[in-house]
mmCIF file of C-alpha atoms in Angstrom:
data_model
loop_
_atom_site.group_PDB
_atom_site.id
_atom_site.type_symbol
_atom_site.label_atom_id
_atom_site.label_comp_id
_atom_site.label_asym_id
_atom_site.label_seq_id
_atom_site.Cartn_x
_atom_site.Cartn_y
_atom_site.Cartn_z
ATOM 1 C CA MET A 1353 111.458 43.321 115.444
ATOM 2 C CA LEU A 1354 109.215 44.094 112.504
ATOM 3 C CA ALA A 1355 110.498 46.634 110.018
ATOM 4 C CA ARG A 1356 109.301 50.170 110.673
ATOM 5 C CA ARG A 1357 107.126 51.685 107.961
ATOM 6 C CA LEU A 1358 107.399 55.083 106.261
ATOM 7 C CA ILE A 1359 104.085 56.469 105.071
ATOM 8 C CA PRO A 1360 103.631 59.624 103.007
ATOM 9 C CA CYS A 1361 100.335 61.343 103.746
ATOM 10 C CA LEU A 1362 98.368 63.086 101.019
ATOM 11 C CA ASP A 1363 95.659 65.475 102.215
ATOM 12 C CA VAL A 1364 93.032 65.773 99.489
ATOM 13 C CA ALA A 1365 90.681 68.707 98.959
ATOM 14 C CA ALA A 1366 88.702 69.534 95.815
ATOM 15 C CA GLY A 1367 90.448 66.727 93.942
ATOM 16 C CA VAL A 1368 94.057 67.851 94.542
ATOM 17 C CA VAL A 1369 96.691 67.314 97.231
ATOM 18 C CA VAL A 1370 97.045 70.174 99.734
ATOM 19 C CA LYS A 1371 99.092 70.900 102.843
ATOM 20 C CA GLY A 1372 98.573 73.312 105.686
ATOM 21 C CA VAL A 1373 99.968 74.138 109.113
ATOM 22 C CA ARG A 1374 97.953 72.920 112.088
ATOM 23 C CA PHE A 1375 95.158 72.119 109.628
ATOM 24 C CA ARG A 1376 94.894 75.730 108.404
ATOM 25 C CA ASP A 1377 95.996 77.811 105.400
ATOM 26 C CA HIS A 1378 96.126 74.934 102.940
ATOM 27 C CA ARG A 1379 98.009 75.315 99.677
ATOM 28 C CA VAL A 1380 97.966 73.061 96.630
ATOM 29 C CA VAL A 1381 101.068 70.863 96.382
ATOM 30 C CA GLY A 1382 100.290 68.539 93.472
ATOM 31 C CA ASP A 1383 98.210 66.027 91.579
ATOM 32 C CA ILE A 1384 96.961 62.992 93.492
ATOM 33 C CA VAL A 1385 98.084 60.338 91.029
ATOM 34 C CA GLU A 1386 101.430 61.937 90.175
ATOM 35 C CA LEU A 1387 102.442 62.225 93.834
ATOM 36 C CA ALA A 1388 101.245 58.719 94.613
ATOM 37 C CA ARG A 1389 103.282 57.303 91.759
ATOM 38 C CA ARG A 1390 106.374 59.239 92.833
ATOM 39 C CA TYR A 1391 106.230 57.953 96.393
ATOM 40 C CA ALA A 1392 105.743 54.368 95.280
ATOM 41 C CA GLU A 1393 108.796 54.646 93.051
ATOM 42 C CA GLU A 1394 110.852 56.169 95.895
ATOM 43 C CA GLY A 1395 110.124 53.206 98.161
ATOM 44 C CA ALA A 1396 107.228 54.243 100.368
ATOM 45 C CA ASP A 1397 105.835 51.321 102.353
ATOM 46 C CA GLU A 1398 102.244 52.569 102.232
ATOM 47 C CA LEU A 1399 100.295 55.715 101.408
ATOM 48 C CA VAL A 1400 97.488 57.415 103.278
ATOM 49 C CA PHE A 1401 94.974 59.690 101.591
ATOM 50 C CA TYR A 1402 92.812 61.992 103.713
ATOM 51 C CA ASP A 1403 89.862 63.759 102.148
ATOM 52 C CA ILE A 1404 90.128 66.444 104.798
ATOM 53 C CA THR A 1405 86.775 68.151 104.228
ATOM 54 C CA ALA A 1406 84.552 65.106 103.622
ATOM 55 C CA SER A 1407 83.519 64.585 107.251
ATOM 56 C CA PRO A 1408 82.872 68.246 108.164
ATOM 57 C CA GLU A 1409 80.958 68.665 104.889
ATOM 58 C CA ARG A 1410 79.089 65.389 105.576
ATOM 59 C CA ARG A 1411 79.783 63.882 102.178
ATOM 60 C CA ARG A 1412 81.391 60.702 100.888
ATOM 61 C CA VAL A 1413 84.915 60.563 99.569
ATOM 62 C CA ASP A 1414 84.947 60.506 95.762
ATOM 63 C CA PRO A 1415 85.687 56.918 94.574
ATOM 64 C CA GLU A 1416 86.799 58.167 91.152
ATOM 65 C CA TRP A 1417 90.215 59.393 92.296
ATOM 66 C CA ILE A 1418 90.625 56.301 94.478
ATOM 67 C CA ALA A 1419 90.202 54.107 91.401
ATOM 68 C CA ARG A 1420 92.751 56.204 89.474
ATOM 69 C CA VAL A 1421 95.265 55.802 92.286
ATOM 70 C CA ALA A 1422 94.629 52.056 92.553
ATOM 71 C CA ARG A 1423 95.418 51.576 88.873
ATOM 72 C CA GLU A 1424 98.854 53.159 89.394
ATOM 73 C CA LEU A 1425 100.021 51.678 92.710
ATOM 74 C CA ASP A 1426 101.523 48.363 93.686
ATOM 75 C CA ILE A 1427 101.817 49.251 97.386
ATOM 76 C CA PRO A 1428 99.029 49.305 99.996
ATOM 77 C CA PHE A 1429 97.090 52.503 100.557
ATOM 78 C CA CYS A 1430 94.526 53.700 103.046
ATOM 79 C CA VAL A 1431 91.717 56.201 102.480
ATOM 80 C CA ALA A 1432 90.010 58.392 105.081
ATOM 81 C CA GLY A 1433 87.241 60.943 104.876
ATOM 82 C CA GLY A 1434 83.482 60.814 105.250
ATOM 83 C CA ILE A 1435 83.237 57.077 105.973
ATOM 84 C CA ARG A 1436 80.156 56.915 108.171
ATOM 85 C CA SER A 1437 78.810 53.452 107.383
ATOM 86 C CA VAL A 1438 79.691 49.976 106.157
ATOM 87 C CA ALA A 1439 78.305 50.978 102.751
ATOM 88 C CA ASP A 1440 80.649 53.978 102.579
ATOM 89 C CA ALA A 1441 83.606 51.741 103.419
ATOM 90 C CA GLU A 1442 82.556 49.173 100.827
ATOM 91 C CA ALA A 1443 82.577 51.869 98.135
ATOM 92 C CA VAL A 1444 86.103 52.940 99.068
ATOM 93 C CA LEU A 1445 87.441 49.393 99.188
ATOM 94 C CA ALA A 1446 85.679 48.435 95.963
ATOM 95 C CA ALA A 1447 87.423 51.358 94.263
ATOM 96 C CA GLY A 1448 90.780 49.821 95.174
ATOM 97 C CA ALA A 1449 91.853 50.968 98.654
ATOM 98 C CA ASP A 1450 93.450 48.395 100.958
ATOM 99 C CA LYS A 1451 92.372 49.992 104.235
ATOM 100 C CA ILE A 1452 89.838 52.514 105.412
ATOM 101 C CA SER A 1453 90.364 55.021 108.201
ATOM 102 C CA VAL A 1454 87.709 56.659 110.363
ATOM 103 C CA ASN A 1455 88.047 59.596 112.703
ATOM 104 C CA SER A 1456 85.220 62.087 113.311
ATOM 105 C CA PRO A 1457 82.426 59.668 112.270
ATOM 106 C CA ALA A 1458 83.704 57.190 114.855
ATOM 107 C CA LEU A 1459 83.699 59.892 117.528
ATOM 108 C CA ALA A 1460 80.108 60.693 116.617
ATOM 109 C CA ARG A 1461 79.084 57.023 116.613
ATOM 110 C CA PRO A 1462 81.649 54.666 118.174
ATOM 111 C CA PRO A 1463 79.795 51.423 117.188
ATOM 112 C CA LEU A 1464 80.870 52.240 113.625
ATOM 113 C CA ILE A 1465 84.270 50.759 114.524
ATOM 114 C CA ASP A 1466 82.656 47.482 115.647
ATOM 115 C CA GLU A 1467 80.601 47.311 112.456
ATOM 116 C CA LEU A 1468 83.578 47.908 110.181
ATOM 117 C CA ALA A 1469 85.759 45.376 112.008
ATOM 118 C CA ALA A 1470 83.000 42.751 111.881
ATOM 119 C CA ARG A 1471 82.436 43.280 108.157
ATOM 120 C CA PHE A 1472 85.998 43.721 106.857
ATOM 121 C CA GLY A 1473 88.297 42.459 109.625
ATOM 122 C CA SER A 1474 90.316 44.504 112.074
ATOM 123 C CA GLN A 1475 93.362 44.523 109.792
ATOM 124 C CA CYS A 1476 91.408 46.726 107.384
ATOM 125 C CA VAL A 1477 90.201 49.279 109.954
ATOM 126 C CA VAL A 1478 92.358 52.231 110.987
ATOM 127 C CA VAL A 1479 91.238 54.858 113.488
ATOM 128 C CA GLY A 1480 92.704 58.332 113.149
ATOM 129 C CA VAL A 1481 92.994 60.410 116.318
ATOM 130 C CA ASP A 1482 93.657 64.157 116.236
ATOM 131 C CA ALA A 1483 95.016 65.141 119.640
ATOM 132 C CA GLU A 1484 95.331 68.561 121.236
ATOM 133 C CA GLY A 1485 97.026 69.622 124.456
ATOM 134 C CA ASP A 1486 100.405 70.575 125.925
ATOM 135 C CA ALA A 1487 102.964 67.794 126.148
ATOM 136 C CA GLY A 1488 103.241 68.122 129.923
ATOM 137 C CA ALA A 1489 99.513 68.331 130.640
ATOM 138 C CA ARG A 1490 98.561 64.690 130.270
ATOM 139 C CA ASP A 1491 95.251 65.110 132.096
ATOM 140 C CA GLN A 1492 94.231 67.731 129.507
ATOM 141 C CA TRP A 1493 94.935 65.794 126.316
ATOM 142 C CA LYS A 1494 91.761 65.836 124.291
ATOM 143 C CA VAL A 1495 90.516 64.460 120.998
ATOM 144 C CA ILE A 1496 89.352 66.921 118.355
ATOM 145 C CA ALA A 1497 86.559 66.182 115.869
ATOM 146 C CA ASN A 1498 86.275 67.587 112.317
ATOM 147 C CA SER A 1499 89.786 69.012 112.471
ATOM 148 C CA GLY A 1500 90.147 69.030 108.684
ATOM 149 C CA LYS A 1501 87.983 72.144 108.491
ATOM 150 C CA PRO A 1502 89.015 74.566 111.271
ATOM 151 C CA GLU A 1503 85.689 76.397 111.430
ATOM 152 C CA ALA A 1504 83.952 73.068 112.082
ATOM 153 C CA ALA A 1505 86.543 71.641 114.513
ATOM 154 C CA SER A 1506 85.435 70.991 118.078
ATOM 155 C CA ASP A 1507 86.459 69.258 121.265
ATOM 156 C CA SER A 1508 84.904 65.784 121.169
ATOM 157 C CA GLY A 1509 84.764 65.672 124.954
ATOM 158 C CA ARG A 1510 86.906 62.537 124.992
ATOM 159 C CA ASP A 1511 90.150 61.977 126.845
ATOM 160 C CA LEU A 1512 92.906 60.853 124.515
ATOM 161 C CA LEU A 1513 93.995 57.701 126.343
ATOM 162 C CA ASP A 1514 90.439 56.631 127.191
ATOM 163 C CA TRP A 1515 89.499 56.925 123.512
ATOM 164 C CA VAL A 1516 92.548 54.937 122.402
ATOM 165 C CA ARG A 1517 91.598 52.100 124.729
ATOM 166 C CA GLU A 1518 87.997 52.175 123.552
ATOM 167 C CA VAL A 1519 88.820 51.980 119.853
ATOM 168 C CA ALA A 1520 91.100 49.009 120.557
ATOM 169 C CA ASP A 1521 88.309 47.256 122.468
ATOM 170 C CA ARG A 1522 85.915 47.918 119.578
ATOM 171 C CA GLY A 1523 88.115 46.106 117.074
ATOM 172 C CA ALA A 1524 90.305 48.705 115.369
ATOM 173 C CA GLY A 1525 93.423 47.256 113.777
ATOM 174 C CA GLU A 1526 95.666 50.330 113.847
ATOM 175 C CA ILE A 1527 95.791 53.840 115.296
ATOM 176 C CA VAL A 1528 97.192 56.960 113.648
ATOM 177 C CA LEU A 1529 97.914 59.619 116.257
ATOM 178 C CA ASN A 1530 98.253 63.140 114.921
ATOM 179 C CA SER A 1531 99.298 65.988 117.179
ATOM 180 C CA ILE A 1532 97.529 69.141 116.008
ATOM 181 C CA ARG A 1533 100.106 71.418 117.635
ATOM 182 C CA ALA A 1534 102.947 69.626 115.865
ATOM 183 C CA ASP A 1535 101.232 69.323 112.477
ATOM 184 C CA GLY A 1536 103.127 71.069 109.700
ATOM 185 C CA VAL A 1537 105.546 72.973 111.947
ATOM 186 C CA ARG A 1538 108.422 70.484 111.476
ATOM 187 C CA GLY A 1539 109.571 70.566 115.084
ATOM 188 C CA GLY A 1540 109.437 66.827 115.699
ATOM 189 C CA TYR A 1541 106.756 64.329 116.628
ATOM 190 C CA ALA A 1542 104.741 64.619 119.850
ATOM 191 C CA GLN A 1543 106.851 62.153 121.806
ATOM 192 C CA ALA A 1544 105.022 62.395 125.138
ATOM 193 C CA GLN A 1545 101.613 61.706 123.629
ATOM 194 C CA LEU A 1546 102.936 58.912 121.439
ATOM 195 C CA ALA A 1547 104.728 57.201 124.318
ATOM 196 C CA ALA A 1548 101.582 57.395 126.455
ATOM 197 C CA VAL A 1549 99.432 55.952 123.676
ATOM 198 C CA ARG A 1550 102.048 53.232 123.074
ATOM 199 C CA ALA A 1551 101.754 52.259 126.747
ATOM 200 C CA ALA A 1552 97.950 52.294 126.566
ATOM 201 C CA THR A 1553 97.532 49.891 123.636
ATOM 202 C CA SER A 1554 99.329 47.090 121.819
ATOM 203 C CA LEU A 1555 97.750 48.005 118.485
ATOM 204 C CA PRO A 1556 100.062 49.092 115.661
ATOM 205 C CA LEU A 1557 100.676 52.808 116.175
ATOM 206 C CA VAL A 1558 101.481 55.365 113.478
ATOM 207 C CA ALA A 1559 103.049 58.708 114.435
ATOM 208 C CA SER A 1560 101.773 61.732 112.521
ATOM 209 C CA GLY A 1561 102.531 65.430 112.680
ATOM 210 C CA GLY A 1562 105.834 67.234 113.112
ATOM 211 C CA ALA A 1563 108.496 65.580 110.955
ATOM 212 C CA GLY A 1564 111.089 68.099 109.795
ATOM 213 C CA ASN A 1565 114.326 66.173 109.325
ATOM 214 C CA PRO A 1566 115.643 62.573 109.313
ATOM 215 C CA GLU A 1567 116.522 62.753 113.020
ATOM 216 C CA HIS A 1568 112.861 63.240 113.880
ATOM 217 C CA PHE A 1569 112.026 59.910 112.266
ATOM 218 C CA ALA A 1570 114.849 58.125 114.080
ATOM 219 C CA ASP A 1571 113.860 59.719 117.393
ATOM 220 C CA VAL A 1572 110.224 58.672 117.163
ATOM 221 C CA PHE A 1573 111.141 55.074 116.365
ATOM 222 C CA GLU A 1574 113.786 54.875 119.069
ATOM 223 C CA ARG A 1575 111.961 56.731 121.848
ATOM 224 C CA SER A 1576 108.238 56.138 121.336
ATOM 225 C CA GLY A 1577 108.129 52.594 120.028
ATOM 226 C CA VAL A 1578 105.814 53.402 117.144
ATOM 227 C CA ASP A 1579 105.390 51.009 114.247
ATOM 228 C CA ALA A 1580 105.301 53.599 111.477
ATOM 229 C CA ALA A 1581 105.887 57.286 110.855
ATOM 230 C CA LEU A 1582 103.678 59.367 108.609
ATOM 231 C CA ALA A 1583 104.717 62.687 107.078
ATOM 232 C CA ALA A 1584 103.612 65.071 104.366
ATOM 233 C CA SER A 1585 105.363 68.383 103.779
ATOM 234 C CA VAL A 1586 108.960 67.133 103.996
ATOM 235 C CA PHE A 1587 108.141 64.499 101.381
ATOM 236 C CA HIS A 1588 106.040 66.775 99.168
ATOM 237 C CA SER A 1589 108.815 69.374 99.019
ATOM 238 C CA GLY A 1590 111.488 66.810 98.171
ATOM 239 C CA GLU A 1591 113.571 67.863 101.167
ATOM 240 C CA ILE A 1592 113.599 64.250 102.296
ATOM 241 C CA ARG A 1593 113.624 61.377 99.812
ATOM 242 C CA ILE A 1594 112.277 58.111 101.132
ATOM 243 C CA GLY A 1595 115.189 56.031 99.830
ATOM 244 C CA ASP A 1596 117.692 58.358 101.501
ATOM 245 C CA LEU A 1597 115.672 58.290 104.720
ATOM 246 C CA LYS A 1598 115.620 54.502 104.780
ATOM 247 C CA ARG A 1599 119.387 54.369 104.357
ATOM 248 C CA TYR A 1600 119.807 56.859 107.195
ATOM 249 C CA LEU A 1601 117.516 54.883 109.504
ATOM 250 C CA ALA A 1602 119.236 51.609 108.671
ATOM 251 C CA GLY A 1603 122.521 53.268 109.554
ATOM 252 C CA ARG A 1604 121.044 54.073 112.976
ATOM 253 C CA GLY A 1605 120.211 50.400 113.461
ATOM 254 C CA ILE A 1606 116.489 50.827 112.826
ATOM 255 C CA ALA A 1607 114.933 48.017 110.803
ATOM 256 C CA VAL A 1608 113.276 49.300 107.626
ATOM 257 C CA ARG A 1609 111.962 47.627 104.497
ATOM 258 C CA ARG A 1610 114.413 47.803 101.612
#
């Protein structure tokens, strides 16, 4: 089995890293470059940067901070936020990102996924999915658009599993599934949704939202079959160090990159 990846997530707003709970009440947690450097040194496998207000504000992500990050990192990183065209993606990749991720713009115009995959290759195209709904109400799982700015968030009208299958058919190379109800509350990943998405697609799947302790990471790898786990607040606070987490997971028999 391939080694499971650990991916710190850095939500970016107004040029700094922030963190909220269920996408609300964001607070500043640090400088973009300083945090990126710290995670690379700790042993992160990849990083993901989300410009959380770019899509709802209908603007491009700023390539200046992407270039600063690229000069400091020797691990892959992905950038999301406001990528609505091939030209937008080219600007992000030219600044130094290894992957681009689309979410709300793809919901608004699904052929964007096809265009990005045709231009850059599926391995470069990640689709983020923000899911809402009770764990036991599978027929009510829905995909939320513009979730990075609560006053602009809305139900996209799409069923979660139908959308996952569509993005795979359109050429996406990876899916990041974030449970809005689990985000920032540290109660564990949304296992039911993740397991259902895992059954619906063979694409690499990244779990996002809900990590609070090392057991949550082990549980999501063992029970949901995801390829990677993404987290923010437990890494930002220093409560969990990536090197320590990898040793813990290896002790549970979970393959991780040393």
